[in-house]
Short mmCIF file of C-alpha atoms in Angstrom, two decimals:
data_model
loop_
_atom_site.label_atom_id
_atom_site.label_comp_id
_atom_site.label_asym_id
_atom_site.label_seq_id
_atom_site.Cartn_x
_atom_site.Cartn_y
_atom_site.Cartn_z
CA UNK A 1098 -80.86 -26.83 54.87
CA UNK A 1099 -77.67 -28.86 54.71
CA UNK A 1100 -74.45 -27.20 55.82
CA UNK A 1101 -72.30 -25.80 53.01
CA UNK A 1102 -69.49 -28.03 51.75
CA UNK A 1103 -65.86 -27.03 52.32
CA UNK A 1104 -63.85 -25.76 49.35
CA UNK A 1105 -60.45 -27.46 49.09
CA UNK A 1106 -57.95 -25.78 46.73
CA UNK A 1107 -54.67 -27.52 45.98
CA UNK A 1108 -51.90 -27.96 43.42
CA UNK A 1109 -50.80 -31.52 42.60
CA UNK A 1110 -47.19 -30.30 42.82
CA UNK A 1111 -47.70 -29.39 46.49
CA UNK A 1112 -46.67 -31.97 49.11
CA UNK A 1113 -48.62 -30.14 51.81
CA UNK A 1114 -51.63 -30.40 49.47
CA UNK A 1115 -51.03 -34.16 49.48
CA UNK A 1116 -51.06 -34.26 53.30
CA UNK A 1117 -54.35 -32.35 53.35
CA UNK A 1118 -55.84 -34.47 50.56
CA UNK A 1119 -55.31 -37.63 52.60
CA UNK A 1120 -57.24 -36.17 55.57
CA UNK A 1121 -59.78 -33.55 54.46
CA UNK A 1122 -62.75 -35.75 53.52
CA UNK A 1123 -62.68 -37.69 56.78
CA UNK A 1124 -62.16 -34.49 58.77
CA UNK A 1125 -65.19 -32.83 57.15
CA UNK A 1126 -67.33 -35.97 57.45
CA UNK A 1127 -66.76 -36.02 61.23
CA UNK A 1128 -68.71 -32.76 61.26
CA UNK A 1129 -71.36 -33.72 58.70
CA UNK A 1130 -69.74 -31.79 55.88
CA UNK A 1131 -68.83 -32.62 52.31
CA UNK A 1132 -65.78 -31.24 50.46
CA UNK A 1133 -65.57 -29.82 46.95
CA UNK A 1134 -62.08 -30.40 45.51
CA UNK A 1135 -60.51 -27.74 43.27
CA UNK A 1136 -57.10 -28.51 41.73
CA UNK A 1137 -55.48 -25.27 40.57
CA UNK A 1138 -52.22 -24.09 39.04
CA UNK A 1139 -50.27 -22.14 41.63
CA UNK A 1140 -47.73 -21.21 38.96
CA UNK A 1141 -50.39 -19.01 37.35
CA UNK A 1142 -51.08 -17.35 40.71
CA UNK A 1143 -47.35 -16.76 41.28
CA UNK A 1144 -46.99 -15.30 37.79
CA UNK A 1145 -49.93 -12.95 38.35
CA UNK A 1146 -48.71 -11.78 41.74
CA UNK A 1147 -44.98 -11.70 40.98
CA UNK A 1148 -44.20 -14.18 43.75
CA UNK A 1149 -41.53 -16.92 43.75
CA UNK A 1150 -42.60 -20.43 44.77
CA UNK A 1151 -41.54 -21.07 48.39
CA UNK A 1152 -39.51 -24.16 47.42
CA UNK A 1153 -37.43 -22.01 45.05
CA UNK A 1154 -36.52 -19.38 47.68
CA UNK A 1155 -33.01 -19.43 49.21
CA UNK A 1156 -32.82 -21.21 52.59
CA UNK A 1157 -36.59 -21.83 52.64
CA UNK A 1158 -36.31 -24.37 49.80
CA UNK A 1159 -33.80 -26.50 51.75
CA UNK A 1160 -35.94 -26.25 54.87
CA UNK A 1161 -39.12 -27.26 53.03
CA UNK A 1162 -37.52 -30.38 51.58
CA UNK A 1163 -36.57 -31.41 55.11
CA UNK A 1164 -39.89 -30.36 56.65
CA UNK A 1165 -41.93 -32.27 54.06
CA UNK A 1166 -40.16 -35.56 54.85
CA UNK A 1167 -40.37 -34.97 58.60
CA UNK A 1168 -44.03 -33.94 58.38
CA UNK A 1169 -44.88 -37.04 56.33
CA UNK A 1170 -43.51 -39.18 59.16
CA UNK A 1171 -45.38 -36.98 61.67
CA UNK A 1172 -48.68 -37.55 59.82
CA UNK A 1173 -47.70 -41.20 59.26
CA UNK A 1174 -48.10 -40.88 55.49
CA UNK A 1175 -45.78 -42.62 53.02
CA UNK A 1176 -43.62 -40.27 50.98
CA UNK A 1177 -41.12 -40.83 48.18
CA UNK A 1178 -39.46 -37.67 46.95
CA UNK A 1179 -40.30 -37.31 43.22
CA UNK A 1180 -37.33 -37.11 40.87
CA UNK A 1181 -39.06 -34.21 39.10
CA UNK A 1182 -40.27 -31.48 41.47
CA UNK A 1183 -42.10 -29.13 41.25
CA UNK A 1184 -44.03 -30.61 38.33
CA UNK A 1185 -46.26 -28.68 35.96
CA UNK A 1186 -49.69 -29.93 37.02
CA UNK A 1187 -51.70 -29.00 33.92
CA UNK A 1188 -52.31 -32.62 32.78
CA UNK A 1189 -53.42 -34.12 36.12
CA UNK A 1190 -55.54 -31.04 36.86
CA UNK A 1191 -57.32 -31.18 33.50
CA UNK A 1192 -57.86 -34.93 34.00
CA UNK A 1193 -59.58 -34.10 37.27
CA UNK A 1194 -61.98 -31.63 35.62
CA UNK A 1195 -62.64 -34.11 32.81
CA UNK A 1196 -63.56 -36.79 35.39
CA UNK A 1197 -65.68 -34.26 37.29
CA UNK A 1198 -67.87 -33.52 34.27
CA UNK A 1199 -69.60 -36.85 34.89
CA UNK A 1200 -69.12 -37.67 38.54
CA UNK A 1201 -67.54 -35.77 41.45
CA UNK A 1202 -66.75 -39.00 43.29
CA UNK A 1203 -64.71 -40.50 40.49
CA UNK A 1204 -62.89 -37.18 40.08
CA UNK A 1205 -62.00 -37.20 43.75
CA UNK A 1206 -60.86 -40.84 43.53
CA UNK A 1207 -58.68 -39.88 40.56
CA UNK A 1208 -57.19 -36.93 42.46
CA UNK A 1209 -56.27 -39.16 45.38
CA UNK A 1210 -54.76 -41.78 43.04
CA UNK A 1211 -52.73 -39.07 41.29
CA UNK A 1212 -51.50 -37.65 44.59
CA UNK A 1213 -50.47 -41.15 45.71
CA UNK A 1214 -48.67 -41.81 42.42
CA UNK A 1215 -46.73 -38.54 42.71
CA UNK A 1216 -45.98 -38.28 46.42
CA UNK A 1217 -46.15 -41.88 47.63
CA UNK A 1218 -44.50 -43.56 44.63
CA UNK A 1219 -42.50 -40.57 43.39
CA UNK A 1220 -43.85 -40.84 39.84
CA UNK A 1221 -43.71 -37.85 37.50
CA UNK A 1222 -47.44 -37.23 36.82
CA UNK A 1223 -46.90 -34.20 34.59
CA UNK A 1224 -47.35 -36.23 31.38
CA UNK A 1225 -50.81 -37.17 30.17
CA UNK A 1226 -49.73 -40.79 29.46
CA UNK A 1227 -48.84 -41.31 33.12
CA UNK A 1228 -52.05 -39.59 34.21
CA UNK A 1229 -54.05 -41.93 31.95
CA UNK A 1230 -52.18 -44.94 33.35
CA UNK A 1231 -53.02 -43.90 36.92
CA UNK A 1232 -56.65 -43.36 35.87
CA UNK A 1233 -56.80 -46.82 34.29
CA UNK A 1234 -55.50 -48.21 37.56
CA UNK A 1235 -58.72 -47.12 39.29
CA UNK A 1236 -60.95 -48.34 36.45
CA UNK A 1237 -61.32 -45.18 34.37
CA UNK A 1238 -61.23 -45.19 30.56
CA UNK A 1239 -57.70 -44.06 29.61
CA UNK A 1240 -58.60 -43.29 25.99
CA UNK A 1241 -61.64 -41.25 26.94
CA UNK A 1242 -59.45 -39.32 29.39
CA UNK A 1243 -56.76 -38.61 26.75
CA UNK A 1244 -59.45 -37.19 24.44
CA UNK A 1245 -61.36 -35.48 27.24
CA UNK A 1246 -58.48 -33.33 28.48
CA UNK A 1247 -58.33 -31.71 25.03
CA UNK A 1248 -61.91 -30.41 25.27
CA UNK A 1249 -62.15 -26.62 25.58
CA UNK A 1250 -64.69 -26.92 28.41
CA UNK A 1251 -62.21 -28.98 30.45
CA UNK A 1252 -59.36 -26.54 29.82
CA UNK A 1253 -61.71 -23.68 30.74
CA UNK A 1254 -62.73 -25.40 33.97
CA UNK A 1255 -59.10 -25.45 35.19
CA UNK A 1256 -58.54 -21.83 34.19
CA UNK A 1257 -61.78 -20.77 35.89
CA UNK A 1258 -60.91 -22.65 39.09
CA UNK A 1259 -57.49 -21.00 39.25
CA UNK A 1260 -58.98 -17.55 38.59
CA UNK A 1261 -61.71 -18.09 41.19
CA UNK A 1262 -59.13 -19.23 43.74
CA UNK A 1263 -57.01 -16.14 43.17
CA UNK A 1264 -60.11 -13.92 43.45
CA UNK A 1265 -60.77 -15.52 46.86
CA UNK A 1266 -57.20 -14.77 47.97
CA UNK A 1267 -55.62 -18.19 47.48
CA UNK A 1268 -51.81 -17.88 47.23
CA UNK A 1269 -50.67 -21.32 48.37
CA UNK A 1270 -51.59 -24.99 48.69
CA UNK A 1271 -53.54 -26.39 50.44
CA UNK A 1272 -56.16 -23.69 51.02
CA UNK A 1273 -59.48 -24.59 52.66
CA UNK A 1274 -62.59 -22.43 52.99
CA UNK A 1275 -65.15 -23.18 55.69
CA UNK A 1276 -68.23 -20.97 55.38
CA UNK A 1277 -66.14 -18.25 53.74
CA UNK A 1278 -63.28 -18.48 56.26
CA UNK A 1279 -59.97 -19.31 54.56
CA UNK A 1280 -57.18 -21.43 56.07
CA UNK A 1281 -53.78 -21.93 54.42
CA UNK A 1282 -51.57 -24.92 55.03
CA UNK A 1283 -51.84 -28.55 56.13
CA UNK A 1284 -50.91 -27.37 59.62
CA UNK A 1285 -54.10 -25.26 59.75
CA UNK A 1286 -56.35 -28.34 59.51
CA UNK A 1287 -56.31 -28.33 63.32
CA UNK A 1288 -57.97 -24.89 63.20
CA UNK A 1289 -60.31 -26.01 60.39
CA UNK A 1290 -61.52 -28.82 62.62
CA UNK A 1291 -62.04 -26.46 65.55
CA UNK A 1292 -64.00 -24.08 63.28
CA UNK A 1293 -66.23 -26.95 62.14
CA UNK A 1294 -66.78 -28.09 65.71
CA UNK A 1295 -67.59 -24.75 67.33
CA UNK A 1296 -67.89 -22.11 64.62
CA UNK A 1297 -66.11 -18.76 64.73
CA UNK A 1298 -63.95 -18.10 67.78
CA UNK B 551 -24.52 -34.10 81.25
CA UNK B 552 -27.51 -31.81 81.07
CA UNK B 553 -29.52 -31.81 77.83
CA UNK B 554 -28.67 -29.01 75.40
CA UNK B 555 -30.85 -25.89 75.56
CA UNK B 556 -33.15 -25.01 72.67
CA UNK B 557 -32.17 -22.11 70.41
CA UNK B 558 -35.06 -19.72 69.81
CA UNK B 559 -34.59 -17.22 66.95
CA UNK B 560 -37.16 -14.46 66.45
CA UNK B 561 -37.72 -10.93 65.17
CA UNK B 562 -39.64 -8.53 67.42
CA UNK B 563 -41.61 -7.46 64.34
CA UNK B 564 -42.98 -11.01 63.92
CA UNK B 565 -46.39 -11.75 65.48
CA UNK B 566 -45.80 -15.49 65.16
CA UNK B 567 -42.57 -14.91 67.08
CA UNK B 568 -44.72 -13.32 69.80
CA UNK B 569 -46.96 -16.41 69.95
CA UNK B 570 -43.91 -18.65 70.29
CA UNK B 571 -42.27 -16.34 72.86
CA UNK B 572 -45.28 -16.64 75.15
CA UNK B 573 -45.04 -20.47 75.11
CA UNK B 574 -41.50 -21.66 74.45
CA UNK B 575 -39.98 -21.51 77.96
CA UNK B 576 -42.83 -23.48 79.54
CA UNK B 577 -42.83 -25.96 76.66
CA UNK B 578 -39.10 -26.62 77.04
CA UNK B 579 -39.32 -26.78 80.84
CA UNK B 580 -41.92 -29.57 80.61
CA UNK B 581 -39.09 -31.64 79.09
CA UNK B 582 -36.31 -30.46 81.39
CA UNK B 583 -34.83 -28.08 78.83
CA UNK B 584 -33.77 -24.44 78.92
CA UNK B 585 -34.08 -22.00 76.01
CA UNK B 586 -31.51 -19.53 74.67
CA UNK B 587 -33.27 -16.55 73.09
CA UNK B 588 -31.80 -14.91 69.98
CA UNK B 589 -33.54 -11.81 68.61
CA UNK B 590 -32.43 -11.24 65.03
CA UNK B 591 -33.17 -8.86 62.15
CA UNK B 592 -35.07 -10.76 59.46
CA UNK B 593 -34.77 -7.72 57.21
CA UNK B 594 -31.03 -8.41 56.93
CA UNK B 595 -31.75 -12.04 56.02
CA UNK B 596 -34.30 -10.96 53.39
CA UNK B 597 -31.85 -8.46 51.94
CA UNK B 598 -29.11 -11.11 51.73
CA UNK B 599 -31.34 -13.71 50.14
CA UNK B 600 -33.36 -11.37 47.89
CA UNK B 601 -36.64 -12.41 49.51
CA UNK B 602 -39.70 -10.21 50.18
CA UNK B 603 -41.21 -10.34 53.67
CA UNK B 604 -44.33 -12.55 53.62
CA UNK B 605 -46.55 -9.76 54.94
CA UNK B 606 -45.56 -7.60 51.96
CA UNK B 607 -46.47 -10.23 49.33
CA UNK B 608 -49.73 -9.83 47.35
CA UNK B 609 -52.66 -11.89 48.74
CA UNK B 610 -50.45 -13.46 51.43
CA UNK B 611 -50.17 -10.14 53.29
CA UNK B 612 -53.96 -9.82 53.60
CA UNK B 613 -54.24 -13.44 54.70
CA UNK B 614 -51.52 -13.07 57.33
CA UNK B 615 -53.19 -10.05 58.90
CA UNK B 616 -56.37 -12.13 59.25
CA UNK B 617 -54.56 -15.30 60.34
CA UNK B 618 -52.58 -13.49 63.04
CA UNK B 619 -55.74 -12.14 64.69
CA UNK B 620 -57.51 -15.51 64.40
CA UNK B 621 -54.45 -17.40 65.69
CA UNK B 622 -54.14 -15.04 68.67
CA UNK B 623 -57.70 -15.96 69.65
CA UNK B 624 -56.89 -19.64 68.98
CA UNK B 625 -53.88 -19.46 71.33
CA UNK B 626 -55.90 -17.28 73.75
CA UNK B 627 -53.30 -14.53 73.65
CA UNK B 628 -54.22 -10.83 73.69
CA UNK B 629 -53.37 -8.98 70.49
CA UNK B 630 -53.66 -5.34 69.47
CA UNK B 631 -52.60 -4.63 65.91
CA UNK B 632 -49.68 -2.14 66.05
CA UNK B 633 -50.23 1.11 64.14
CA UNK B 634 -46.70 0.72 62.74
CA UNK B 635 -46.00 -2.73 61.28
CA UNK B 636 -43.56 -4.21 60.41
CA UNK B 637 -41.26 -2.22 62.69
CA UNK B 638 -37.50 -1.99 62.38
CA UNK B 639 -36.41 -4.04 65.40
CA UNK B 640 -32.82 -2.76 65.77
CA UNK B 641 -33.44 -0.85 69.03
CA UNK B 642 -35.34 -3.56 70.97
CA UNK B 643 -32.92 -6.24 69.71
CA UNK B 644 -29.85 -4.28 70.80
CA UNK B 645 -31.53 -3.63 74.15
CA UNK B 646 -31.89 -7.40 74.54
CA UNK B 647 -28.19 -8.02 73.91
CA UNK B 648 -27.26 -5.19 76.26
CA UNK B 649 -29.39 -6.77 79.01
CA UNK B 650 -27.91 -10.20 78.22
CA UNK B 651 -24.33 -9.02 78.85
CA UNK B 652 -25.11 -9.18 82.56
CA UNK B 653 -27.92 -11.62 83.02
CA UNK B 654 -29.77 -13.92 80.60
CA UNK B 655 -32.89 -13.95 82.79
CA UNK B 656 -33.32 -10.19 82.78
CA UNK B 657 -32.74 -10.15 79.01
CA UNK B 658 -35.48 -12.73 78.56
CA UNK B 659 -37.80 -10.74 80.85
CA UNK B 660 -37.09 -7.64 78.77
CA UNK B 661 -37.81 -9.52 75.53
CA UNK B 662 -41.16 -10.69 76.85
CA UNK B 663 -42.03 -7.18 78.06
CA UNK B 664 -41.10 -5.74 74.66
CA UNK B 665 -43.19 -8.35 72.84
CA UNK B 666 -46.15 -7.57 75.11
CA UNK B 667 -45.75 -3.82 74.55
CA UNK B 668 -45.68 -4.29 70.78
CA UNK B 669 -48.23 -7.05 70.18
CA UNK B 670 -50.50 -6.86 73.23
CA UNK B 671 -50.62 -3.09 73.60
CA UNK B 672 -49.86 -2.17 69.97
CA UNK B 673 -47.00 0.18 70.93
CA UNK B 674 -44.35 1.12 68.40
CA UNK B 675 -41.18 -0.28 70.03
CA UNK B 676 -38.84 0.74 67.22
CA UNK B 677 -37.62 3.85 69.09
CA UNK B 678 -35.05 3.55 71.85
CA UNK B 679 -37.04 5.88 74.15
CA UNK B 680 -40.00 3.49 74.12
CA UNK B 681 -37.70 0.52 74.59
CA UNK B 682 -36.13 2.24 77.62
CA UNK B 683 -39.61 3.00 78.99
CA UNK B 684 -40.63 -0.66 78.70
CA UNK B 685 -37.35 -1.67 80.36
CA UNK B 686 -37.95 0.75 83.22
CA UNK B 687 -41.37 -0.84 83.66
CA UNK B 688 -39.70 -4.11 84.67
CA UNK B 689 -37.14 -2.43 86.91
CA UNK B 690 -34.21 -1.99 84.54
CA UNK B 691 -32.07 1.13 84.43
CA UNK B 692 -33.32 3.18 81.46
CA UNK B 693 -30.27 5.42 81.31
CA UNK B 694 -27.84 2.51 81.42
CA UNK B 695 -29.82 0.89 78.60
CA UNK B 696 -29.76 4.05 76.43
CA UNK B 697 -25.97 4.16 76.82
CA UNK B 698 -25.50 0.40 76.57
CA UNK B 699 -27.15 0.00 73.16
CA UNK B 700 -24.48 2.31 71.72
CA UNK B 701 -21.64 0.00 72.73
CA UNK B 702 -19.89 -1.68 69.79
CA UNK B 703 -19.98 -5.06 71.56
CA UNK B 704 -23.78 -4.85 71.80
CA UNK B 705 -24.17 -3.86 68.16
CA UNK B 706 -21.82 -6.68 67.21
CA UNK B 707 -23.83 -9.20 69.24
CA UNK B 708 -26.97 -8.47 67.19
CA UNK B 709 -25.07 -8.66 63.91
CA UNK B 710 -23.40 -11.91 64.95
CA UNK B 711 -26.72 -13.47 66.01
CA UNK B 712 -28.33 -12.58 62.69
CA UNK B 713 -25.35 -13.94 60.74
CA UNK B 714 -25.29 -17.14 62.80
CA UNK B 715 -29.02 -17.61 62.27
CA UNK B 716 -28.66 -17.24 58.51
CA UNK B 717 -25.72 -19.67 58.52
CA UNK B 718 -28.01 -22.20 60.25
CA UNK B 719 -30.69 -21.71 57.59
CA UNK B 720 -33.05 -19.37 59.44
CA UNK B 721 -35.30 -17.51 56.97
CA UNK B 722 -38.35 -16.70 59.12
CA UNK B 723 -39.60 -16.13 62.65
CA UNK B 724 -39.98 -17.98 64.94
CA UNK B 725 -37.31 -20.60 64.28
CA UNK B 726 -36.46 -23.17 66.96
CA UNK B 727 -33.56 -25.64 67.02
CA UNK B 728 -33.76 -28.77 69.16
CA UNK B 729 -30.49 -30.72 69.15
CA UNK B 730 -29.68 -29.34 65.69
CA UNK B 731 -33.16 -30.00 64.27
CA UNK B 732 -34.78 -26.79 62.97
CA UNK B 733 -38.49 -25.98 63.11
CA UNK B 734 -40.04 -22.87 61.51
CA UNK B 735 -43.28 -21.31 62.67
CA UNK B 736 -45.41 -21.08 65.79
CA UNK B 737 -47.52 -23.89 64.35
CA UNK B 738 -44.50 -26.22 64.48
CA UNK B 739 -44.27 -25.99 68.31
CA UNK B 740 -46.50 -29.07 68.32
CA UNK B 741 -43.74 -30.96 66.50
CA UNK B 742 -41.05 -29.37 68.71
CA UNK B 743 -42.85 -30.76 71.74
CA UNK B 744 -43.13 -34.22 70.16
CA UNK B 745 -39.37 -34.12 69.33
CA UNK B 746 -38.56 -33.21 72.94
CA UNK B 747 -40.79 -35.99 74.24
CA UNK B 748 -39.64 -38.84 72.03
CA UNK B 749 -36.63 -37.70 70.00
CA UNK B 750 -36.32 -38.11 66.25
CA UNK B 751 -39.23 -39.83 64.50
#
């Protein structure tokens, strides 16, 4: 029986989610694993749990803005600070679940393109027109996407993913599960890799 | 001119501060640097900034309890979960500043002994009697300590350290400054070491 895939939860508004998104597939593949991507809306989790987003907390917000830029250079990933941040990620997240209804690979390619547009080029990807433009850039049908994100099943898929994440204890982005073991943060990918290599320690 | 020492801010109640405390002196020494230790009261920072301690947040609290145990095994450090957590760290912090009035090395030795008592043996170090007992265990004068922590200058030193930390943007533990560059979290010691080795990147 093949090993279980990793579950990768993230919010498009999260820069640390971007760092993880650029590394997680290759990391898992080194250990013969696949990854299931799950964009979610952390804002809904925060609302449900009464928590303030870390970037909006006093002192921590200033630190995070500095740490994100420094960490991007540390990981050698391009980063342009978006003019609008944090964005509402409903549109890009729904676009992902629309793309996933047909093909997980194209959904993943779209997610990576959206992350690059937002965090590498600094584009505001909260509007569906921009999302469709990014999708067209990787060969997807922009008109089909614009219609698709209105389908109840697509809206439900995003809600269900966010609810499922919260039920599993997800409170931040990125959040990775390996065989039921949860790891929060791009800086925990080092531990994720150790877990994949040797199992529980 | 000798290179500036690192500033290491921590709260005795913080398990991630314990992880950093067990590594920071050796890490700095590998790059010819000393470390100035600064125990602070994060509770005062939280009160001033209106923030809830991470371990008290929904979902995150459960995760942190799990992550601390897993990270202790990852760092190969002993850990016994204290029956009382988070403790009020006024007494051990004042004891540190009392010890530091005479000798920074004995203050650092006391801080390490207190961290071990709390996080390796699970002892409640919030009471001055326990703090004095731990101090006696490393050869300090328990009676002098009990009297010393009542001195206004010692109380002021703790208040001043906490205020200075907040003024520098400290909002969590551990927090390390290298030549003015701040790093939050035991997981950022990897970046601290890179900064020491090669300077800004």
